[in-house]
PDB file of C-alpha atoms in Angstrom:
ATOM      1  CA  ALA A   1      36.459  86.713 107.972  1.00 53.00           C
ATOM      2  CA  THR A   2      34.303  89.563 106.720  1.00 52.00           C
ATOM      3  CA  TYR A   3      31.039  90.596 105.153  1.00 56.00           C
ATOM      4  CA  LEU A   4      32.119  92.278 101.727  1.00 58.00           C
ATOM      5  CA  THR A   5      30.288  94.431  99.209  1.00 81.00           C
ATOM      6  CA  ASP A   6      33.252  95.303  97.158  1.00 94.00           C
ATOM      7  CA  PHE A   7      36.484  93.422  97.137  1.00 96.00           C
ATOM      8  CA  VAL A   8      39.562  93.279  94.887  1.00 97.00           C
ATOM      9  CA  VAL A   9      41.890  90.448  94.069  1.00 98.00           C
ATOM     10  CA  TYR A  10      45.263  91.091  92.555  1.00 97.00           C
ATOM     11  CA  LEU A  11      46.207  87.970  90.689  1.00 97.00           C
ATOM     12  CA  GLY A  12      49.948  88.240  90.578  1.00 96.00           C
ATOM     13  CA  ASP A  13      52.453  90.344  88.448  1.00 96.00           C
ATOM     14  CA  VAL A  14      51.357  93.503  90.421  1.00 95.00           C
ATOM     15  CA  VAL A  15      54.969  94.722  89.421  1.00 93.00           C
ATOM     16  CA  THR A  16      57.646  93.758  86.856  1.00 91.00           C
ATOM     17  CA  ALA A  17      60.547  93.444  88.991  1.00 89.00           C
ATOM     18  CA  ASN A  18      62.675  92.404  85.907  1.00 88.00           C
ATOM     19  CA  ASN A  19      62.827  96.121  85.049  1.00 84.00           C
ATOM     20  CA  ILE A  20      63.204  97.739  88.662  1.00 82.00           C
ATOM     21  CA  PRO A  21      66.925  98.805  89.396  1.00 78.00           C
ATOM     22  CA  ILE A  22      66.320  99.778  92.992  1.00 77.00           C
ATOM     23  CA  ALA A  23      66.447  97.917  96.143  1.00 74.00           C
ATOM     24  CA  ASN A  24      62.907  97.838  97.207  1.00 80.00           C
ATOM     25  CA  ALA A  25      60.341  97.055  94.528  1.00 86.00           C
ATOM     26  CA  SER A  26      57.540  97.307  97.152  1.00 89.00           C
ATOM     27  CA  LEU A  27      57.614 101.188  96.498  1.00 88.00           C
ATOM     28  CA  TYR A  28      56.078 100.378  93.020  1.00 91.00           C
ATOM     29  CA  TRP A  29      53.768  97.746  94.648  1.00 94.00           C
ATOM     30  CA  ASP A  30      52.225 100.420  96.680  1.00 94.00           C
ATOM     31  CA  GLN A  31      51.755 102.532  93.542  1.00 93.00           C
ATOM     32  CA  ALA A  32      50.028  99.493  91.932  1.00 94.00           C
ATOM     33  CA  ILE A  33      47.645  99.194  94.519  1.00 95.00           C
ATOM     34  CA  SER A  34      46.925 102.753  95.407  1.00 96.00           C
ATOM     35  CA  PRO A  35      43.718 103.006  93.209  1.00 95.00           C
ATOM     36  CA  THR A  36      41.978 100.390  95.347  1.00 96.00           C
ATOM     37  CA  ARG A  37      43.484 101.682  98.690  1.00 96.00           C
ATOM     38  CA  SER A  38      42.347 105.305  97.882  1.00 96.00           C
ATOM     39  CA  ARG A  39      38.877 104.113  97.329  1.00 96.00           C
ATOM     40  CA  GLY A  40      38.639 102.284 100.593  1.00 96.00           C
ATOM     41  CA  ILE A  41      38.102  99.037  99.074  1.00 96.00           C
ATOM     42  CA  PRO A  42      39.774  95.911 100.835  1.00 96.00           C
ATOM     43  CA  TRP A  43      41.813  93.580  98.762  1.00 97.00           C
ATOM     44  CA  ALA A  44      44.068  90.368  98.634  1.00 98.00           C
ATOM     45  CA  SER A  45      46.955  89.507  96.471  1.00 97.00           C
ATOM     46  CA  VAL A  46      48.949  86.397  95.273  1.00 97.00           C
ATOM     47  CA  PHE A  47      52.183  86.561  93.683  1.00 96.00           C
ATOM     48  CA  GLY A  48      53.050  85.917  89.979  1.00 96.00           C
ATOM     49  CA  ASN A  49      56.315  85.014  88.132  1.00 95.00           C
ATOM     50  CA  HIS A  50      57.414  88.745  87.722  1.00 95.00           C
ATOM     51  CA  ASP A  51      56.911  90.241  91.257  1.00 94.00           C
ATOM     52  CA  ASP A  52      60.143  89.028  92.694  1.00 92.00           C
ATOM     53  CA  ALA A  53      62.082  88.347  89.415  1.00 88.00           C
ATOM     54  CA  PRO A  54      65.733  89.179  89.258  1.00 84.00           C
ATOM     55  CA  PHE A  55      66.694  92.217  87.348  1.00 84.00           C
ATOM     56  CA  GLU A  56      67.191  91.594  83.566  1.00 85.00           C
ATOM     57  CA  TRP A  57      70.247  93.541  82.466  1.00 82.00           C
ATOM     58  CA  PRO A  58      69.400  95.177  78.988  1.00 81.00           C
ATOM     59  CA  MET A  59      71.790  94.006  76.307  1.00 83.00           C
ATOM     60  CA  GLU A  60      72.219  97.449  74.772  1.00 79.00           C
ATOM     61  CA  TRP A  61      73.690  98.629  78.135  1.00 76.00           C
ATOM     62  CA  PHE A  62      76.808  96.681  76.816  1.00 81.00           C
ATOM     63  CA  ALA A  63      76.815  97.919  73.379  1.00 80.00           C
ATOM     64  CA  ALA A  64      78.913 100.775  71.820  1.00 77.00           C
ATOM     65  CA  SER A  65      76.531 103.395  73.529  1.00 74.00           C
ATOM     66  CA  GLY A  66      77.311 101.756  77.016  1.00 68.00           C
ATOM     67  CA  ILE A  67      75.270 102.096  80.126  1.00 65.00           C
ATOM     68  CA  PRO A  68      73.151 105.249  80.311  1.00 64.00           C
ATOM     69  CA  GLN A  69      74.309 107.667  82.917  1.00 60.00           C
ATOM     70  CA  LEU A  70      71.283 107.494  84.893  1.00 54.00           C
ATOM     71  CA  VAL A  71      69.522 104.032  84.934  1.00 56.00           C
ATOM     72  CA  CYS A  72      67.919 104.217  88.420  1.00 62.00           C
ATOM     73  CA  PRO A  73      64.923 106.340  89.247  1.00 56.00           C
ATOM     74  CA  VAL A  74      65.558 109.391  91.716  1.00 53.00           C
ATOM     75  CA  LEU A  75      63.400 108.396  94.489  1.00 51.00           C
ATOM     76  CA  ASN A  76      65.271 110.246  97.456  1.00 52.00           C
ATOM     77  CA  SER A  77      68.629 111.599  98.239  1.00 47.00           C
ATOM     78  CA  GLY A  78      71.236 108.891  98.683  1.00 52.00           C
ATOM     79  CA  GLU A  79      69.279 106.325  96.686  1.00 55.00           C
ATOM     80  CA  GLU A  80      71.518 103.930  94.788  1.00 64.00           C
ATOM     81  CA  CYS A  81      71.043 101.466  92.044  1.00 69.00           C
ATOM     82  CA  SER A  82      70.659  97.942  93.341  1.00 68.00           C
ATOM     83  CA  PHE A  83      70.022  95.097  91.233  1.00 72.00           C
ATOM     84  CA  ARG A  84      69.305  92.237  93.772  1.00 75.00           C
ATOM     85  CA  GLY A  85      65.441  92.174  93.390  1.00 78.00           C
ATOM     86  CA  THR A  86      62.849  92.213  96.242  1.00 87.00           C
ATOM     87  CA  SER A  87      61.759  89.013  97.777  1.00 90.00           C
ATOM     88  CA  ARG A  88      58.188  87.695  98.131  1.00 93.00           C
ATOM     89  CA  LEU A  89      58.584  87.885 101.839  1.00 92.00           C
ATOM     90  CA  GLU A  90      59.709  91.574 101.642  1.00 92.00           C
ATOM     91  CA  LEU A  91      56.792  92.442  99.553  1.00 94.00           C
ATOM     92  CA  MET A  92      54.235  90.717 101.263  1.00 95.00           C
ATOM     93  CA  LYS A  93      55.486  92.019 104.707  1.00 95.00           C
ATOM     94  CA  ASN A  94      55.268  95.754 103.116  1.00 95.00           C
ATOM     95  CA  GLU A  95      51.706  95.098 102.109  1.00 96.00           C
ATOM     96  CA  MET A  96      50.458  93.629 105.345  1.00 96.00           C
ATOM     97  CA  ASP A  97      52.512  96.176 107.546  1.00 95.00           C
ATOM     98  CA  ASN A  98      51.417  99.258 105.635  1.00 95.00           C
ATOM     99  CA  ASN A  99      47.685  98.543 104.614  1.00 96.00           C
ATOM    100  CA  VAL A 100      44.970  98.047 106.934  1.00 96.00           C
ATOM    101  CA  LEU A 101      42.619  97.275 104.104  1.00 97.00           C
ATOM    102  CA  SER A 102      44.941  94.380 102.958  1.00 97.00           C
ATOM    103  CA  LEU A 103      43.647  91.022 103.781  1.00 97.00           C
ATOM    104  CA  SER A 104      46.649  89.213 102.175  1.00 97.00           C
ATOM    105  CA  LYS A 105      48.613  86.767 104.188  1.00 95.00           C
ATOM    106  CA  SER A 106      51.981  85.300 104.119  1.00 92.00           C
ATOM    107  CA  GLY A 107      50.736  81.783 104.547  1.00 89.00           C
ATOM    108  CA  PRO A 108      52.225  78.824 106.567  1.00 93.00           C
ATOM    109  CA  GLN A 109      56.064  78.911 107.076  1.00 87.00           C
ATOM    110  CA  ASP A 110      56.218  75.109 106.273  1.00 87.00           C
ATOM    111  CA  LEU A 111      54.974  75.922 102.741  1.00 88.00           C
ATOM    112  CA  TRP A 112      57.894  78.153 101.877  1.00 82.00           C
ATOM    113  CA  PRO A 113      59.202  79.130  99.180  1.00 81.00           C
ATOM    114  CA  GLY A 114      55.532  79.621  98.550  1.00 87.00           C
ATOM    115  CA  ILE A 115      54.234  82.859 100.333  1.00 93.00           C
ATOM    116  CA  SER A 116      50.835  83.720  99.414  1.00 95.00           C
ATOM    117  CA  ASN A 117      48.787  80.622 100.669  1.00 97.00           C
ATOM    118  CA  TYR A 118      45.772  81.480 102.664  1.00 97.00           C
ATOM    119  CA  VAL A 119      42.034  81.182 102.845  1.00 98.00           C
ATOM    120  CA  LEU A 120      39.384  83.955 103.383  1.00 97.00           C
ATOM    121  CA  GLN A 121      35.901  83.411 104.329  1.00 95.00           C
ATOM    122  CA  VAL A 122      32.992  85.610 103.069  1.00 95.00           C
ATOM    123  CA  LEU A 123      30.268  85.877 105.897  1.00 93.00           C
ATOM    124  CA  SER A 124      26.563  85.793 105.408  1.00 92.00           C
ATOM    125  CA  LYS A 125      24.825  89.168 105.941  1.00 89.00           C
ATOM    126  CA  GLU A 126      21.595  87.463 107.013  1.00 88.00           C
ATOM    127  CA  LYS A 127      23.181  84.822 109.447  1.00 89.00           C
ATOM    128  CA  PRO A 128      26.045  86.515 111.212  1.00 83.00           C
ATOM    129  CA  HIS A 129      29.318  84.377 111.518  1.00 89.00           C
ATOM    130  CA  THR A 130      28.070  81.934 108.973  1.00 94.00           C
ATOM    131  CA  PRO A 131      30.542  81.426 105.979  1.00 95.00           C
ATOM    132  CA  LEU A 132      28.868  82.034 102.501  1.00 96.00           C
ATOM    133  CA  VAL A 133      31.875  81.263 100.284  1.00 97.00           C
ATOM    134  CA  TYR A 134      35.461  80.477 101.006  1.00 98.00           C
ATOM    135  CA  LEU A 135      38.264  82.133  98.971  1.00 98.00           C
ATOM    136  CA  TYR A 136      41.623  80.241  98.596  1.00 98.00           C
ATOM    137  CA  PHE A 137      44.816  81.854  97.618  1.00 98.00           C
ATOM    138  CA  LEU A 138      47.701  79.871  96.433  1.00 98.00           C
ATOM    139  CA  ASP A 139      51.368  80.927  95.453  1.00 97.00           C
ATOM    140  CA  SER A 140      52.024  79.177  91.917  1.00 97.00           C
ATOM    141  CA  GLY A 141      55.500  79.991  91.842  1.00 96.00           C
ATOM    142  CA  GLY A 142      57.738  81.744  89.188  1.00 95.00           C
ATOM    143  CA  GLY A 143      60.260  84.488  89.599  1.00 91.00           C
ATOM    144  CA  THR A 144      62.797  83.043  92.073  1.00 88.00           C
ATOM    145  CA  TYR A 145      61.734  79.473  91.907  1.00 89.00           C
ATOM    146  CA  PRO A 146      59.863  77.012  89.778  1.00 95.00           C
ATOM    147  CA  GLU A 147      56.530  77.752  88.304  1.00 97.00           C
ATOM    148  CA  VAL A 148      54.513  75.044  90.130  1.00 97.00           C
ATOM    149  CA  ILE A 149      52.064  74.540  92.910  1.00 97.00           C
ATOM    150  CA  SER A 150      53.878  71.948  95.176  1.00 96.00           C
ATOM    151  CA  THR A 151      52.591  68.681  96.689  1.00 96.00           C
ATOM    152  CA  ALA A 152      52.895  70.570 100.165  1.00 96.00           C
ATOM    153  CA  GLN A 153      50.362  73.348  98.947  1.00 97.00           C
ATOM    154  CA  ALA A 154      48.043  70.633  97.608  1.00 97.00           C
ATOM    155  CA  ASP A 155      48.098  68.845 100.873  1.00 97.00           C
ATOM    156  CA  TRP A 156      47.678  72.034 102.846  1.00 97.00           C
ATOM    157  CA  PHE A 157      44.654  72.898 100.801  1.00 98.00           C
ATOM    158  CA  LYS A 158      43.411  69.291 101.211  1.00 98.00           C
ATOM    159  CA  ARG A 159      43.757  69.654 105.022  1.00 97.00           C
ATOM    160  CA  ILE A 160      42.496  73.092 105.603  1.00 98.00           C
ATOM    161  CA  SER A 161      39.426  72.500 103.170  1.00 98.00           C
ATOM    162  CA  GLU A 162      38.399  69.318 105.047  1.00 98.00           C
ATOM    163  CA  GLU A 163      38.862  71.090 108.317  1.00 98.00           C
ATOM    164  CA  ILE A 164      36.759  74.308 107.856  1.00 98.00           C
ATOM    165  CA  ASN A 165      34.171  73.034 105.235  1.00 98.00           C
ATOM    166  CA  PRO A 166      34.128  69.085 106.156  1.00 97.00           C
ATOM    167  CA  ASP A 167      30.804  68.362 104.363  1.00 97.00           C
ATOM    168  CA  SER A 168      31.625  70.751 101.250  1.00 97.00           C
ATOM    169  CA  ARG A 169      28.418  72.450 101.982  1.00 96.00           C
ATOM    170  CA  VAL A 170      30.056  76.042 101.381  1.00 98.00           C
ATOM    171  CA  PRO A 171      30.941  77.027  97.889  1.00 98.00           C
ATOM    172  CA  GLU A 172      34.775  77.662  97.366  1.00 98.00           C
ATOM    173  CA  LEU A 173      36.641  79.603  94.856  1.00 98.00           C
ATOM    174  CA  ILE A 174      40.379  79.325  94.155  1.00 98.00           C
ATOM    175  CA  PHE A 175      42.831  81.969  92.986  1.00 98.00           C
ATOM    176  CA  TRP A 176      46.535  81.656  91.696  1.00 98.00           C
ATOM    177  CA  HIS A 177      48.663  83.288  88.963  1.00 98.00           C
ATOM    178  CA  ILE A 178      49.851  80.629  86.562  1.00 98.00           C
ATOM    179  CA  PRO A 179      47.309  78.264  85.111  1.00 98.00           C
ATOM    180  CA  SER A 180      47.653  74.497  85.889  1.00 98.00           C
ATOM    181  CA  LYS A 181      48.127  72.194  83.072  1.00 98.00           C
ATOM    182  CA  ALA A 182      44.414  71.300  83.128  1.00 98.00           C
ATOM    183  CA  TYR A 183      43.762  74.683  81.381  1.00 98.00           C
ATOM    184  CA  LYS A 184      45.721  73.274  78.204  1.00 98.00           C
ATOM    185  CA  LYS A 185      43.162  70.279  78.128  1.00 97.00           C
ATOM    186  CA  VAL A 186      40.198  72.608  77.873  1.00 98.00           C
ATOM    187  CA  ALA A 187      41.573  75.526  76.002  1.00 98.00           C
ATOM    188  CA  PRO A 188      39.594  76.317  72.925  1.00 97.00           C
ATOM    189  CA  LYS A 189      41.547  75.679  69.590  1.00 94.00           C
ATOM    190  CA  PHE A 190      40.629  78.774  67.692  1.00 90.00           C
ATOM    191  CA  ARG A 191      37.465  80.646  68.361  1.00 95.00           C
ATOM    192  CA  ILE A 192      35.845  80.391  71.767  1.00 97.00           C
ATOM    193  CA  HIS A 193      32.802  78.412  71.572  1.00 94.00           C
ATOM    194  CA  LYS A 194      30.338  76.681  74.015  1.00 94.00           C
ATOM    195  CA  PRO A 195      30.755  75.493  76.471  1.00 96.00           C
ATOM    196  CA  CYS A 196      33.534  77.840  76.957  1.00 98.00           C
ATOM    197  CA  VAL A 197      32.836  81.504  77.473  1.00 98.00           C
ATOM    198  CA  GLY A 198      34.951  84.447  76.605  1.00 98.00           C
ATOM    199  CA  SER A 199      36.071  86.939  74.011  1.00 97.00           C
ATOM    200  CA  ILE A 200      39.929  86.707  73.553  1.00 97.00           C
ATOM    201  CA  ASN A 201      42.041  83.611  72.591  1.00 98.00           C
ATOM    202  CA  LYS A 202      45.062  84.950  71.246  1.00 97.00           C
ATOM    203  CA  GLU A 203      48.018  82.833  72.656  1.00 97.00           C
ATOM    204  CA  LYS A 204      48.499  79.352  73.807  1.00 97.00           C
ATOM    205  CA  VAL A 205      48.129  78.850  77.543  1.00 98.00           C
ATOM    206  CA  ALA A 206      51.666  79.122  79.424  1.00 98.00           C
ATOM    207  CA  ALA A 207      51.128  76.474  81.953  1.00 98.00           C
ATOM    208  CA  GLN A 208      52.932  75.523  85.263  1.00 98.00           C
ATOM    209  CA  GLU A 209      55.930  73.270  84.720  1.00 97.00           C
ATOM    210  CA  ALA A 210      54.422  70.408  86.527  1.00 96.00           C
ATOM    211  CA  GLU A 211      51.229  69.080  88.044  1.00 96.00           C
ATOM    212  CA  MET A 212      51.772  67.982  91.654  1.00 96.00           C
ATOM    213  CA  GLY A 213      48.199  66.950  92.551  1.00 97.00           C
ATOM    214  CA  ILE A 214      46.177  70.188  93.398  1.00 98.00           C
ATOM    215  CA  MET A 215      43.810  69.635  90.319  1.00 98.00           C
ATOM    216  CA  LYS A 216      42.969  66.066  91.354  1.00 98.00           C
ATOM    217  CA  ILE A 217      41.883  67.399  94.619  1.00 98.00           C
ATOM    218  CA  LEU A 218      39.789  70.192  93.451  1.00 98.00           C
ATOM    219  CA  VAL A 219      38.105  68.219  90.852  1.00 97.00           C
ATOM    220  CA  LYS A 220      37.083  65.524  93.577  1.00 97.00           C
ATOM    221  CA  ARG A 221      35.789  68.377  95.739  1.00 98.00           C
ATOM    222  CA  PRO A 222      32.209  69.409  94.922  1.00 97.00           C
ATOM    223  CA  SER A 223      32.161  72.713  96.697  1.00 98.00           C
ATOM    224  CA  VAL A 224      35.103  74.047  94.494  1.00 98.00           C
ATOM    225  CA  LYS A 225      33.213  76.067  91.804  1.00 98.00           C
ATOM    226  CA  ALA A 226      36.037  77.783  89.815  1.00 98.00           C
ATOM    227  CA  VAL A 227      39.807  78.568  89.590  1.00 98.00           C
ATOM    228  CA  PHE A 228      41.065  82.064  88.494  1.00 98.00           C
ATOM    229  CA  VAL A 229      44.332  82.779  87.114  1.00 98.00           C
ATOM    230  CA  GLY A 230      46.166  85.458  85.384  1.00 97.00           C
ATOM    231  CA  HIS A 231      49.607  85.148  83.411  1.00 97.00           C
ATOM    232  CA  ASN A 232      48.226  85.097  79.902  1.00 98.00           C
ATOM    233  CA  HIS A 233      47.495  88.427  78.756  1.00 97.00           C
ATOM    234  CA  GLY A 234      45.820  87.341  75.434  1.00 97.00           C
ATOM    235  CA  LEU A 235      43.156  85.127  77.061  1.00 98.00           C
ATOM    236  CA  ASP A 236      40.187  85.897  78.988  1.00 98.00           C
ATOM    237  CA  TRP A 237      38.038  82.661  78.667  1.00 98.00           C
ATOM    238  CA  CYS A 238      36.221  80.428  81.310  1.00 98.00           C
ATOM    239  CA  CYS A 239      35.888  76.747  80.384  1.00 98.00           C
ATOM    240  CA  PRO A 240      34.314  73.858  82.344  1.00 98.00           C
ATOM    241  CA  TYR A 241      36.703  71.127  83.708  1.00 98.00           C
ATOM    242  CA  GLY A 242      34.649  68.216  85.401  1.00 95.00           C
ATOM    243  CA  GLN A 243      32.154  69.956  87.785  1.00 95.00           C
ATOM    244  CA  LEU A 244      34.143  73.308  88.106  1.00 97.00           C
ATOM    245  CA  TRP A 245      35.157  76.116  85.913  1.00 98.00           C
ATOM    246  CA  LEU A 246      38.704  77.181  84.721  1.00 98.00           C
ATOM    247  CA  CYS A 247      38.977  80.936  84.142  1.00 98.00           C
ATOM    248  CA  PHE A 248      41.357  83.446  83.106  1.00 98.00           C
ATOM    249  CA  ALA A 249      41.136  87.112  84.285  1.00 97.00           C
ATOM    250  CA  ARG A 250      41.517  89.855  81.741  1.00 95.00           C
ATOM    251  CA  HIS A 251      44.861  91.841  81.467  1.00 95.00           C
ATOM    252  CA  THR A 252      44.043  94.829  83.576  1.00 94.00           C
ATOM    253  CA  GLY A 253      47.351  96.920  83.987  1.00 90.00           C
ATOM    254  CA  TYR A 254      49.267  98.868  81.678  1.00 88.00           C
ATOM    255  CA  GLY A 255      52.563  96.878  82.245  1.00 85.00           C
ATOM    256  CA  GLY A 256      53.741  93.659  80.613  1.00 88.00           C
ATOM    257  CA  TYR A 257      53.348  92.461  77.237  1.00 93.00           C
ATOM    258  CA  GLY A 258      50.621  92.927  74.585  1.00 94.00           C
ATOM    259  CA  ASN A 259      48.279  95.805  73.585  1.00 94.00           C
ATOM    260  CA  TRP A 260      44.927  94.057  73.654  1.00 96.00           C
ATOM    261  CA  ALA A 261      42.265  96.117  75.056  1.00 96.00           C
ATOM    262  CA  ARG A 262      42.281  96.260  79.020  1.00 96.00           C
ATOM    263  CA  GLY A 263      39.546  94.997  81.342  1.00 97.00           C
ATOM    264  CA  SER A 264      39.045  93.000  84.505  1.00 97.00           C
ATOM    265  CA  ARG A 265      37.093  89.897  85.468  1.00 98.00           C
ATOM    266  CA  ILE A 266      34.196  90.575  87.834  1.00 97.00           C
ATOM    267  CA  LEU A 267      32.743  88.060  90.241  1.00 97.00           C
ATOM    268  CA  GLU A 268      29.417  88.600  92.071  1.00 96.00           C
ATOM    269  CA  ILE A 269      28.127  86.627  94.777  1.00 95.00           C
ATOM    270  CA  ASN A 270      24.341  87.013  95.702  1.00 94.00           C
ATOM    271  CA  GLU A 271      22.974  85.529  98.823  1.00 93.00           C
ATOM    272  CA  ARG A 272      19.297  85.397  98.072  1.00 89.00           C
ATOM    273  CA  PRO A 273      18.886  83.597  96.121  1.00 92.00           C
ATOM    274  CA  PHE A 274      22.351  82.224  96.283  1.00 93.00           C
ATOM    275  CA  SER A 275      24.481  82.547  92.958  1.00 96.00           C
ATOM    276  CA  ILE A 276      28.053  83.290  91.844  1.00 97.00           C
ATOM    277  CA  SER A 277      28.527  84.693  88.432  1.00 97.00           C
ATOM    278  CA  SER A 278      31.205  86.213  86.599  1.00 98.00           C
ATOM    279  CA  TRP A 279      31.860  88.579  83.480  1.00 98.00           C
ATOM    280  CA  ILE A 280      34.316  90.811  81.916  1.00 98.00           C
ATOM    281  CA  ARG A 281      34.061  94.449  82.328  1.00 98.00           C
ATOM    282  CA  MET A 282      36.102  96.435  79.930  1.00 98.00           C
ATOM    283  CA  GLU A 283      38.035  99.783  80.499  1.00 97.00           C
ATOM    284  CA  ASP A 284      35.469 101.551  78.409  1.00 97.00           C
ATOM    285  CA  GLY A 285      32.434 100.185  80.470  1.00 97.00           C
ATOM    286  CA  SER A 286      31.180  97.686  78.091  1.00 98.00           C
ATOM    287  CA  VAL A 287      30.682  94.043  79.684  1.00 98.00           C
ATOM    288  CA  HIS A 288      30.628  90.681  78.027  1.00 97.00           C
ATOM    289  CA  SER A 289      31.206  87.036  78.576  1.00 97.00           C
ATOM    290  CA  GLU A 290      28.828  86.258  81.508  1.00 97.00           C
ATOM    291  CA  VAL A 291      29.103  82.819  83.061  1.00 97.00           C
ATOM    292  CA  ILE A 292      27.098  81.363  86.021  1.00 96.00           C
ATOM    293  CA  LEU A 293      29.583  79.597  88.076  1.00 95.00           C
ATOM    294  CA  SER A 294      27.151  78.216  90.930  1.00 89.00           C
TER     295      SER A 294
END
């Protein structure tokens, strides 16, 4: 629990392990989070479908030109090529062990293979030890296992949320990487129009493989204000789904597919008067697509 002024959420696909032919992808993970760490800003992360993906062998290596002489980055003396990938457990352990500013957690062991399942509470500045908002983080799979939020994860959320927020008095925000099938139901067909808010709708929603109950739980819980996902680089909209909002982030990093302009989704939580709002801030500093979530 903490009172925060600035906080960063990494919504998955921090690295593209498909392209990393070394034994430990956490070296690149460290590089990716370094701008946040160097500024002294705390953060939390969840996993995407690329972070622990197995290495994908380039077909051209098997063509006439053959495998290039040097295909591994020279990290230190004695480093050898490795194509086994780096597990979620290894990546998360490295982040937690080496970063005092990271609030990420491995999550309950009984939710394996999902790793990044945990809840953080943002405390009131005016009323110490009183939660202002709960932030839930879930591992939506991908990489080395199916792209799904399991029934066990849904049950875990239901149990924990009813335990720490039994009367649904405290607002709740949800973060995971791969959109649920509910996103397909509300997705704009062509242009983004009200009640949806956003500026880019350039691809179809690439949803999870199955719906195992998490959305039914969220829809019935009045304290849940919004779900935030990544995954689709060409989408940045928010659309209402029942009483809550389903939102995409904006493609922020310079890895992955697509050449759309980079930006990031900003969340602002005000205590007095209480409000939760969100908008997109582009790399050039411009802002757009503001939406009031609560």
